[in-house]
Coordinates of C-alpha atoms in Angstrom, one line a residue:
Chain S
M1 CA 1.3 -6.0 -8.2
D2 CA 3.8 -8.5 -6.6
K3 CA 3.1 -9.0 -2.5
K4 CA 6.0 -5.9 -1.5
E5 CA 4.4 -3.7 -3.6
K6 CA 0.8 -4.3 -1.3
I7 CA 2.3 -3.6 1.5
K8 CA 4.3 -1.5 0.8
K9 CA 0.7 0.8 -0.5
L10 CA -1.2 -0.7 2.0
I11 CA 1.4 1.4 5.2
D12 CA 1.3 3.8 3.5
R13 CA -2.5 4.2 2.9
M14 CA -3.1 4.1 7.0
S15 CA 0.7 6.0 8.0
G16 CA -1.1 9.0 5.7
L17 CA -4.2 8.7 7.4
I18 CA -2.9 8.4 11.1
K19 CA -1.1 11.3 10.8
E20 CA -4.8 13.2 9.0
S21 CA -6.5 11.8 11.9
E22 CA -3.8 12.4 14.7
D23 CA -4.3 16.7 12.8
I24 CA -8.0 15.8 12.8
M25 CA -8.0 15.4 17.0
E26 CA -8.6 18.6 17.8
Q27 CA -12.6 18.7 16.4
I28 CA -13.5 16.1 17.6
P29 CA -15.6 16.8 21.1
E30 CA -13.4 16.3 24.4
Y31 CA -15.8 13.7 25.5
L32 CA -15.8 11.7 22.0
R33 CA -11.3 11.7 22.4
P34 CA -10.6 7.9 24.0
N35 CA -12.6 5.8 21.9
Q36 CA -10.2 7.7 19.1
E37 CA -7.0 6.9 20.6
Y38 CA -8.0 4.0 21.0
A39 CA -8.5 4.3 17.7
L40 CA -5.8 5.5 16.6
N41 CA -3.5 2.9 17.9
L42 CA -4.9 -0.3 17.1
C43 CA -4.2 1.8 13.6
K44 CA -0.7 1.8 15.0
K45 CA -0.3 -1.3 16.0
Q46 CA -2.0 -2.7 11.9
L47 CA 0.7 -0.3 10.9
A48 CA 3.5 -2.3 12.4
A49 CA 2.4 -5.7 11.9
L50 CA 2.0 -4.4 8.3
E51 CA 5.8 -3.0 8.7
L52 CA 7.3 -6.3 9.7
E53 CA 5.8 -7.9 7.3
Y54 CA 7.6 -5.9 4.6
T55 CA 10.9 -6.0 6.1
K56 CA 10.5 -9.6 6.1
L57 CA 10.1 -9.7 2.1
Chain V
M1 CA -30.6 -12.1 29.0
A2 CA -31.8 -9.2 28.2
V3 CA -33.1 -6.9 25.0
I4 CA -31.8 -3.1 26.2
N5 CA -33.6 -1.4 23.6
I6 CA -30.8 2.5 23.1
T7 CA -31.3 5.6 21.0
P8 CA -28.4 7.7 18.8
L9 CA -28.3 9.5 22.5
T10 CA -27.2 6.3 24.2
D11 CA -22.8 6.4 24.6
I12 CA -22.8 2.6 23.6
T13 CA -18.7 1.9 25.0
A14 CA -19.7 3.3 27.8
L15 CA -23.1 1.3 28.2
I16 CA -21.0 -2.3 27.3
A17 CA -18.3 -1.6 29.6
S18 CA -20.8 -1.3 32.8
D19 CA -22.5 -3.8 34.5
S20 CA -26.1 -2.4 33.1
V21 CA -24.6 -5.0 29.9
N22 CA -23.5 -8.5 31.1
E23 CA -23.0 -11.1 27.7
G24 CA -25.3 -12.7 26.3
D25 CA -28.1 -9.5 26.3
V26 CA -28.9 -7.9 23.0
I27 CA -29.0 -4.4 22.0
L28 CA -32.0 -2.8 20.2
L29 CA -30.5 0.1 18.3
E30 CA -33.7 2.6 17.3
E31 CA -33.1 3.8 14.4
G32 CA -31.7 6.9 14.1
T33 CA -28.1 8.3 13.8
Y34 CA -25.3 7.7 15.6
F35 CA -22.0 10.0 15.6
Q36 CA -19.7 7.9 18.1
T37 CA -17.0 5.0 18.1
V38 CA -18.1 2.2 19.8
L39 CA -15.7 0.1 21.7
I40 CA -17.1 -3.9 22.2
P41 CA -14.9 -5.7 25.3
K42 CA -16.9 -7.7 26.2
N43 CA -18.0 -11.9 24.8
N44 CA -21.1 -12.3 23.6
I45 CA -22.5 -9.3 22.7
R46 CA -25.4 -8.6 19.8
L47 CA -25.9 -5.4 19.1
V48 CA -28.7 -5.2 16.2
A49 CA -31.1 -2.7 14.1
K50 CA -34.7 -2.4 15.1
G51 CA -34.8 -0.5 11.3
P52 CA -33.3 0.4 8.4
K53 CA -32.6 3.1 9.4
V54 CA -29.6 3.1 12.0
I55 CA -26.6 4.8 11.0
F56 CA -23.2 5.7 12.2
D57 CA -22.1 9.1 10.2
G58 CA -18.3 9.2 11.5
R59 CA -18.2 12.7 9.4
S60 CA -15.1 12.3 8.0
T61 CA -13.8 12.4 12.0
L62 CA -14.1 10.2 13.3
V63 CA -11.8 6.9 12.7
A64 CA -14.3 3.6 13.5
A65 CA -17.7 2.6 14.1
F66 CA -17.2 -0.3 15.4
I67 CA -13.8 -1.8 17.3
L68 CA -14.2 -5.8 18.3
T69 CA -11.0 -6.4 20.6
N70 CA -9.9 -9.9 21.2
V71 CA -13.7 -10.8 21.2
T72 CA -16.1 -14.0 21.0
G73 CA -20.0 -14.4 19.9
V74 CA -20.7 -10.9 19.1
A75 CA -22.8 -10.5 16.4
I76 CA -23.2 -6.3 14.2
E77 CA -26.2 -7.3 13.0
G78 CA -28.1 -4.5 10.3
M79 CA -25.9 -1.3 10.8
H80 CA -25.5 1.5 8.1
I81 CA -22.6 2.0 8.7
K82 CA -20.8 5.6 6.7
H83 CA -18.1 8.1 6.1
Y84 CA -14.8 6.8 9.0
R85 CA -11.6 7.4 8.5
V86 CA -9.8 3.6 8.7
T87 CA -12.3 1.2 9.2
G88 CA -16.1 0.3 9.5
I89 CA -16.3 -2.6 11.5
E90 CA -12.3 -3.9 12.9
I91 CA -12.3 -6.9 14.6
D92 CA -8.9 -7.3 16.5
G93 CA -8.1 -10.8 17.9
G94 CA -10.8 -12.3 19.6
S95 CA -12.5 -15.3 17.0
G96 CA -16.0 -16.4 16.4
N97 CA -17.8 -12.8 16.3
R98 CA -20.7 -12.9 13.5
L99 CA -20.6 -9.8 11.3
I100 CA -24.5 -10.1 9.4
K101 CA -25.9 -7.3 7.0
N102 CA -24.1 -4.2 7.4
K103 CA -24.6 -1.8 4.7
I104 CA -20.8 0.3 4.9
S105 CA -19.8 2.6 2.3
N106 CA -16.9 5.7 2.4
I107 CA -15.1 4.6 4.1
L108 CA -11.0 6.2 3.5
N109 CA -8.5 2.4 4.4
I110 CA -11.0 -0.9 5.1
G111 CA -14.8 -1.8 4.7
I112 CA -14.1 -4.5 7.0
L113 CA -11.2 -5.7 8.9
I114 CA -9.8 -9.0 10.3
S115 CA -6.5 -8.7 12.2
D116 CA -5.5 -11.3 14.7
S117 CA -8.7 -12.8 14.5
G118 CA -10.2 -16.5 13.7
R119 CA -13.8 -18.1 12.8
N120 CA -15.7 -14.9 11.9
L121 CA -19.4 -14.8 9.6
I122 CA -19.2 -12.0 7.2
W123 CA -22.2 -13.2 6.2
N124 CA -24.7 -10.7 3.5
N125 CA -22.3 -7.1 4.1
E126 CA -22.7 -4.2 1.1
I127 CA -19.4 -2.7 0.8
S128 CA -19.4 0.1 -1.9
R129 CA -16.4 2.6 -2.6
C130 CA -14.3 2.1 0.5
G131 CA -9.9 1.8 -0.4
D132 CA -10.7 -2.3 -0.2
G133 CA -14.1 -3.8 1.1
I134 CA -13.0 -6.8 3.2
L135 CA -8.9 -7.3 4.4
L136 CA -7.6 -9.7 6.5
I137 CA -4.5 -9.5 8.4
S138 CA -1.5 -10.8 10.9
E139 CA -1.1 -14.8 11.6
G140 CA -4.0 -15.5 13.4
S141 CA -7.3 -14.3 11.0
S142 CA -7.8 -18.3 9.1
N143 CA -10.5 -20.1 9.2
N144 CA -13.1 -17.1 8.4
W145 CA -16.1 -17.7 6.8
I146 CA -16.7 -14.8 3.9
I147 CA -20.2 -15.2 2.2
D148 CA -22.1 -14.2 0.6
N149 CA -20.4 -9.7 0.5
T150 CA -21.0 -8.0 -2.5
V151 CA -17.8 -5.2 -2.8
K152 CA -18.3 -2.8 -5.3
E153 CA -16.4 0.8 -6.8
C154 CA -13.6 0.2 -4.1
Y155 CA -10.3 2.3 -5.3
D156 CA -8.0 -1.0 -4.8
D157 CA -9.1 -4.7 -3.6
G158 CA -12.7 -6.0 -3.2
F159 CA -11.8 -9.2 -1.5
E160 CA -8.2 -8.5 -0.3
A161 CA -5.5 -11.3 2.5
V162 CA -2.2 -10.0 2.7
S163 CA -0.1 -12.3 4.6
A164 CA 1.0 -15.8 3.1
T165 CA 0.1 -17.7 6.5
L166 CA -3.7 -17.2 7.0
S167 CA -5.1 -20.4 5.9
S168 CA -8.5 -21.7 5.4
N169 CA -10.6 -18.6 4.7
A170 CA -13.5 -19.3 2.9
F171 CA -15.2 -17.3 -0.3
I172 CA -18.6 -18.2 -0.6
A173 CA -21.3 -16.4 -2.7
N174 CA -19.2 -13.2 -2.3
K175 CA -19.5 -10.1 -5.2
A176 CA -16.6 -7.7 -6.2
I177 CA -18.2 -5.2 -8.9
K178 CA -15.7 -2.6 -10.4
N179 CA -13.8 -2.2 -8.1
R180 CA -10.2 -0.2 -9.3
F181 CA -7.6 -3.2 -8.5
T182 CA -8.3 -6.7 -7.9
G183 CA -11.6 -8.0 -7.7
F184 CA -9.7 -11.1 -5.0
D185 CA -6.3 -11.0 -4.3
I186 CA -5.9 -13.4 -1.6
F187 CA -2.8 -15.2 0.0
G188 CA -2.5 -18.1 2.3
N189 CA -2.9 -21.6 2.4
N190 CA -6.2 -24.3 1.5
N191 CA -8.4 -21.1 1.1
L192 CA -12.0 -22.3 -0.4
F193 CA -13.9 -19.7 -3.0
L194 CA -17.0 -21.2 -4.4
N195 CA -19.3 -19.8 -6.1
N196 CA -18.5 -16.4 -6.9
T197 CA -17.9 -13.7 -9.0
S198 CA -15.6 -10.3 -10.4
T199 CA -17.3 -8.8 -12.7
D200 CA -15.6 -6.2 -14.0
N201 CA -13.0 -5.4 -11.9
N202 CA -8.6 -4.0 -12.7
Q203 CA -8.2 -7.0 -12.3
G204 CA -10.6 -10.5 -11.5
M205 CA -9.2 -12.8 -9.2
L206 CA -5.3 -13.7 -8.1
L207 CA -4.5 -16.5 -6.3
N208 CA -1.4 -15.9 -4.1
A209 CA 1.3 -17.3 -2.4
G210 CA 0.7 -19.9 -0.4
S211 CA -0.7 -24.6 -1.3
S212 CA -3.1 -26.3 -1.6
S213 CA -5.8 -23.3 -1.8
V214 CA -9.5 -24.2 -4.2
A215 CA -11.3 -22.4 -6.2
I216 CA -15.2 -24.3 -7.5
G217 CA -18.0 -22.8 -9.8
N218 CA -16.8 -19.2 -9.8
E219 CA -17.4 -16.4 -12.4
I220 CA -14.6 -13.7 -13.6
K221 CA -15.6 -11.7 -16.5
G222 CA -15.2 -8.1 -17.5
S223 CA -11.5 -7.6 -15.2
K224 CA -9.5 -4.5 -17.5
V225 CA -6.7 -7.4 -17.4
D226 CA -6.3 -11.3 -16.4
G227 CA -9.4 -12.8 -15.5
Y228 CA -7.9 -15.7 -12.7
V229 CA -4.4 -16.1 -11.4
V230 CA -2.3 -18.1 -10.0
N231 CA 0.3 -16.7 -8.8
F232 CA 4.4 -17.2 -8.4
G233 CA 5.0 -19.0 -4.7
C234 CA 1.4 -20.8 -5.3
I235 CA 1.5 -24.9 -5.4
N236 CA -0.8 -27.5 -5.4
H237 CA -3.9 -25.4 -5.8
F238 CA -7.0 -26.9 -7.7
A239 CA -9.5 -24.8 -9.9
G240 CA -12.8 -26.2 -11.1
E241 CA -14.9 -25.6 -12.6
N242 CA -14.7 -22.1 -13.0
R243 CA -15.9 -19.4 -16.1
S244 CA -13.5 -16.7 -17.0
E245 CA -14.9 -14.4 -20.3
C246 CA -14.6 -11.5 -21.6
N247 CA -11.6 -10.2 -19.4
R248 CA -9.1 -8.6 -21.0
L249 CA -6.3 -10.2 -21.3
A250 CA -6.0 -14.3 -20.6
G251 CA -9.0 -15.8 -19.5
I252 CA -6.6 -17.7 -16.3
F253 CA -2.5 -16.8 -16.6
D254 CA -0.9 -19.5 -14.0
Q255 CA 2.2 -18.7 -12.9
G256 CA 2.5 -21.6 -10.3
E257 CA 3.5 -25.3 -9.3
N258 CA 1.7 -28.2 -9.5
G259 CA -1.8 -26.8 -10.5
M260 CA -5.0 -29.0 -11.8
F261 CA -6.7 -27.0 -13.9
L262 CA -10.8 -29.1 -14.2
N263 CA -14.0 -28.6 -16.5
N264 CA -13.4 -24.7 -16.6
E265 CA -15.8 -22.8 -19.6
V266 CA -12.8 -20.1 -20.5
S267 CA -14.2 -17.5 -23.9
Y268 CA -13.4 -14.4 -25.5
N269 CA -10.7 -13.4 -23.6
S270 CA -8.6 -11.0 -25.6
N271 CA -4.7 -13.1 -24.5
S272 CA -4.9 -16.5 -24.6
G273 CA -7.3 -18.6 -22.4
F274 CA -5.0 -20.6 -20.9
F275 CA -1.2 -18.6 -21.1
L276 CA 0.3 -21.3 -19.1
V277 CA 3.3 -20.6 -17.2
S278 CA 3.3 -22.9 -15.1
T279 CA 4.9 -26.3 -14.5
G280 CA 4.1 -29.2 -14.1
S281 CA 0.3 -28.0 -13.7
L282 CA -2.8 -30.6 -15.6
I283 CA -4.8 -28.9 -18.4
K284 CA -7.4 -30.7 -18.8
D285 CA -11.5 -31.0 -20.7
N286 CA -12.0 -27.6 -20.2
K287 CA -13.8 -25.6 -22.5
L288 CA -12.3 -23.0 -24.5
I289 CA -14.5 -21.0 -27.0
C290 CA -12.3 -17.5 -29.8
N291 CA -9.8 -16.8 -26.9
I292 CA -7.3 -15.1 -28.8
P293 CA -4.3 -14.9 -30.1
Q294 CA -5.6 -18.9 -29.0
N295 CA -6.8 -21.1 -26.8
I296 CA -3.6 -22.3 -24.8
N297 CA -0.6 -20.5 -25.3
D298 CA 2.2 -23.0 -23.5
I299 CA 5.1 -21.1 -22.7
G300 CA 5.6 -23.3 -19.1
S301 CA 7.6 -26.6 -18.0
D302 CA 6.0 -30.5 -17.7
N303 CA 2.0 -29.2 -18.1
S304 CA -0.4 -31.4 -19.3
L305 CA -2.3 -30.7 -22.0
I306 CA -5.2 -33.6 -21.6
N307 CA -9.0 -33.7 -23.3
N308 CA -9.7 -29.8 -23.9
K309 CA -12.6 -28.9 -26.6
E310 CA -11.3 -26.2 -28.5
K311 CA -13.3 -23.6 -30.3
P312 CA -11.7 -21.5 -32.2
C313 CA -13.5 -18.2 -33.2
E314 CA -16.1 -18.0 -36.0
P315 CA -15.7 -16.0 -39.3
C316 CA -16.4 -12.5 -38.4
E317 CA -16.5 -12.4 -34.6
S318 CA -14.2 -11.5 -31.8
P319 CA -13.7 -10.9 -28.5
G320 CA -14.2 -7.7 -28.6
E321 CA -16.9 -7.9 -30.6
V322 CA -18.8 -10.2 -28.1
C323 CA -18.1 -8.9 -25.4
D324 CA -18.8 -5.0 -26.2
T325 CA -22.3 -6.3 -27.1
C326 CA -22.6 -8.0 -24.0
F327 CA -22.1 -5.2 -22.0
D328 CA -23.6 -2.5 -23.7
K329 CA -26.8 -3.9 -24.3
K330 CA -26.5 -5.1 -21.1
A331 CA -28.3 -8.4 -21.4
D332 CA -27.5 -11.6 -20.0
N333 CA -24.9 -13.4 -21.5
S334 CA -27.1 -16.4 -22.1
D335 CA -28.4 -13.8 -25.0
C336 CA -25.7 -11.5 -25.9
L337 CA -22.7 -14.6 -25.9
K338 CA -24.6 -15.2 -28.8
G339 CA -23.6 -11.4 -30.8
R340 CA -21.3 -11.7 -34.5
C341 CA -20.5 -9.6 -36.1
E342 CA -23.3 -7.3 -38.7

């Protein structure tokens, strides 16, 4: 698998997990949500870094 | 410096953020099941499991167990982490943190993620059934020590670094076992691979674009495709005293430029021992045993083959037969590689 495919695969997996995690946020007790939102924002930052890497290829 | 005992009822993030915890303190976790995501924004905090049953269970709803953001000197030791959605432990920025003896399983994405962070020690962790085991991304993830970890049965790669700008990461004595894609898939420059093993992964060890990386004493066996691969764009790579055996394609597949392969043992591979598409590689003093269809297949250009010892298959001997004997009988290699047709 070449680098472009590899990064695309990571991007797809991470995008899907971020979306699913946002969808299930309501099931999470309210007192835990701020940390989940923080974690998801970090994921989005990493996703953006991967997308940037992908566009350079 | 204080030792602070906590239980699963403690909100660890809030505790660390409070004035009750200062740099240098040890937070000692009582055994029990914790359902939380711990954010650590303070330097030099050590979170230590009091016993083997300190369990962080995300119940497939929480995103991550531990997040270290822009910190130095934080340690996470002895935790059992499972069922988180995105990562087990994530280091984002910062440097010099220690992740030690954690067991991480059933994470949908990454067991340990190092993003834009250097000089961390990742030692003696066991990771299983994740997407990727240990992943390094973003420019600053260099100079990390990845030592004595085991990653098995992940549905993507065992150990992975995806940016060609990463450099000087050391992978020492790690084991990648039965991962669905590659045992070690590493981009970047000046990386060290010492005494790692890759067993029964789809592909064994893949050195991707980058220059001047060094691989010594690694063992790659039972890959479903190639064992040890030097990819296009890999320059001035050195591989010495590695063993690559019983892989279903090439033992060593070199596509790089100006590499050097010295004293490697390459045996019982099913699409040549060395398969060379490379330019200017030096292949010297290697031992090649019963690789089919040939021990060295050179279709590259300007490669130099010097003093390699080649042994063809014995009558009634074939890689498939010898290797199947090995894996079926689960014998150690010294015995099972003696297998012959009966």
